[in-house]
PDB file of C-alpha atoms in Angstrom:
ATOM      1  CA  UNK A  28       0.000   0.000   0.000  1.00 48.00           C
ATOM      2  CA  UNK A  29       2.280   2.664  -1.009  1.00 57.00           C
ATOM      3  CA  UNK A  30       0.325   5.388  -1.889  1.00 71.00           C
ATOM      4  CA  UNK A  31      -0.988   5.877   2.424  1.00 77.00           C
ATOM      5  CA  UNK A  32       2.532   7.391   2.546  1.00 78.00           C
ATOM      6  CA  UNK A  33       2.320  10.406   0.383  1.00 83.00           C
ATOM      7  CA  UNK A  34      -1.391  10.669   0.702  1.00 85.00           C
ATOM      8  CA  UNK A  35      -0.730  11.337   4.375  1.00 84.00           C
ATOM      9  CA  UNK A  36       2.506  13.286   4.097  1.00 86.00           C
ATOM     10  CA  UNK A  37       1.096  15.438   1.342  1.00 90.00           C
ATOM     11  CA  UNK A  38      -2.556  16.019   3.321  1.00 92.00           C
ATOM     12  CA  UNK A  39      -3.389  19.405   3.963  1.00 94.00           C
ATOM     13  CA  UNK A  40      -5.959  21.037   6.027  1.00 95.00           C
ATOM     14  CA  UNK A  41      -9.725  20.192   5.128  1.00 94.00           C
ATOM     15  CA  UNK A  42      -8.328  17.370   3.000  1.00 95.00           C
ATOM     16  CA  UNK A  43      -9.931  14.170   3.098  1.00 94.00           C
ATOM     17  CA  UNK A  44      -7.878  10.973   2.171  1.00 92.00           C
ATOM     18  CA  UNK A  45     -10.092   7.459   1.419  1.00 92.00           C
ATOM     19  CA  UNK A  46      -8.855   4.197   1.376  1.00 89.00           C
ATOM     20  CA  UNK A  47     -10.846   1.639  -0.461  1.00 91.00           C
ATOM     21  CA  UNK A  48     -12.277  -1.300   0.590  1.00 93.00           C
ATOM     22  CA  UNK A  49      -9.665  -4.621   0.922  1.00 91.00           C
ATOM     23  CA  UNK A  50      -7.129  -5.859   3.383  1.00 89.00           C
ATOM     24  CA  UNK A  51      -4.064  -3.776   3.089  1.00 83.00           C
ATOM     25  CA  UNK A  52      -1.113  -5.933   4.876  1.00 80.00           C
ATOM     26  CA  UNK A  53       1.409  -3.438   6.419  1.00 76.00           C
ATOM     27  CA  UNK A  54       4.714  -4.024   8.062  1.00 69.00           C
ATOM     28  CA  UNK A  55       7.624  -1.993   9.204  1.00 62.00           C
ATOM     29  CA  UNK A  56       6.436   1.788   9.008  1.00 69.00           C
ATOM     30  CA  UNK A  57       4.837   4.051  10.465  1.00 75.00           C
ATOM     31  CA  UNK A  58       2.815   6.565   8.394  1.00 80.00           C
ATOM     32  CA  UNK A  59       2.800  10.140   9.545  1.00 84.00           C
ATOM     33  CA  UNK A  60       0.014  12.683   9.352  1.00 88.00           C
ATOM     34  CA  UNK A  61       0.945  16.296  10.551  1.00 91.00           C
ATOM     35  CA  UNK A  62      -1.932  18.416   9.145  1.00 93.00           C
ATOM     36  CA  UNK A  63      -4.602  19.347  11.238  1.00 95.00           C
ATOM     37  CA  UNK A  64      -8.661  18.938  10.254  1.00 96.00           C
ATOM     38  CA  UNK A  65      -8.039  16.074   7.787  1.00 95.00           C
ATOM     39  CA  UNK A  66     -10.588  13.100   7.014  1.00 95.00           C
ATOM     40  CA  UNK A  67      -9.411   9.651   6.831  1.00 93.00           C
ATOM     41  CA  UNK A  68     -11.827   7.231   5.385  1.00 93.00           C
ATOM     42  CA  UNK A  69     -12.296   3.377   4.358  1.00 92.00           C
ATOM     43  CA  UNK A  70     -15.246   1.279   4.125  1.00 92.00           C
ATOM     44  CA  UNK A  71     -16.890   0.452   7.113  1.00 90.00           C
ATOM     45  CA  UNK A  72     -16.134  -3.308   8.092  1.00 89.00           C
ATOM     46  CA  UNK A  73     -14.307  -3.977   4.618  1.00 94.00           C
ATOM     47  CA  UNK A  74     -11.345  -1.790   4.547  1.00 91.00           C
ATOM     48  CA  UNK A  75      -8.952  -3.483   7.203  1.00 89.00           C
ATOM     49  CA  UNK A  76      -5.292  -1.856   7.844  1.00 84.00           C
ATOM     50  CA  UNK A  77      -3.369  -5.153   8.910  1.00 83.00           C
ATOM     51  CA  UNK A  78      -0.138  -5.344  11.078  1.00 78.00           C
ATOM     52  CA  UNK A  79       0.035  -8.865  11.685  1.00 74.00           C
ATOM     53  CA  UNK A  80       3.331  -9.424   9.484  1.00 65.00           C
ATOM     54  CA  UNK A  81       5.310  -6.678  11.941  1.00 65.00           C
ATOM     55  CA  UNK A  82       7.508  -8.050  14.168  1.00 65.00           C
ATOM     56  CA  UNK A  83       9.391  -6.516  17.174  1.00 64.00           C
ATOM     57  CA  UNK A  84       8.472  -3.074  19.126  1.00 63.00           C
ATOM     58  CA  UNK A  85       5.052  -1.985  18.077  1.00 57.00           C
ATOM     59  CA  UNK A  86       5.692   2.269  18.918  1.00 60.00           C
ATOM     60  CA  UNK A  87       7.288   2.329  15.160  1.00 64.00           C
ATOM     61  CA  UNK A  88       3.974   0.915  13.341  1.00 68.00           C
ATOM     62  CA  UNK A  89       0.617   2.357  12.596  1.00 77.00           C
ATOM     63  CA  UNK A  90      -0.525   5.733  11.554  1.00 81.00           C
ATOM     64  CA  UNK A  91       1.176   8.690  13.660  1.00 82.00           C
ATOM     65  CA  UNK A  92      -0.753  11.326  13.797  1.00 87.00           C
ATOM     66  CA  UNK A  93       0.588  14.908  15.422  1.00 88.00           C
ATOM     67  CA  UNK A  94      -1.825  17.086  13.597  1.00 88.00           C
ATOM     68  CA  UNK A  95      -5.224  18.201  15.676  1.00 92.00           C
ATOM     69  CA  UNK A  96      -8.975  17.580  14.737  1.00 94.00           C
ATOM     70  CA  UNK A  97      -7.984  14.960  12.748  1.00 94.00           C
ATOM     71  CA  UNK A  98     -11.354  12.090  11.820  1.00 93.00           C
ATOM     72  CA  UNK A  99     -10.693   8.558  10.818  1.00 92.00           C
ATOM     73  CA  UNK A 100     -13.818   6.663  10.345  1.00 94.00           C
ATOM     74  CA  UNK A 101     -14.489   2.666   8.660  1.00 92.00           C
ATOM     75  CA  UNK A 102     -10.711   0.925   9.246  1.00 87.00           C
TER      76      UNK A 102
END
């Protein structure tokens, strides 16, 4: 899933990113999001952000989010 990187880096405010529906297996990264008032969504019960394959310390995975006001609705 390599466009969640940019799409996140590059979000401005009042931007909305979506993610469509599917099983998106992630390992290794953590994806940062420092704008404020942006809207993350997926599909409610069928878009599924999956960290199963990471191994070790889990503080370096998932989204990272330092921005404010921030709304992430259907992973």
């Amino acid at each position: 899933m390599t466009f969640i990187s940019p799409a996140l880096k590059g979000a401005k405010s009042g931007d909305i990113v979506s993610i469509a529906a599917g099983t998106y297996a992630l390992s290794g990264k953590a994806y940062k999001l420092s704008a404020s008032n942006v809207k993350i969504f997926g599909v409610a019960g069928k878009t599924v952000l999956d960290y199963q394959a990471t191994t070790g310390n889990d503080s370096g995975y998932g989204i990272d989010i330092s921005g404010s006001s921030n709304y992430i609705c259907g992973l």
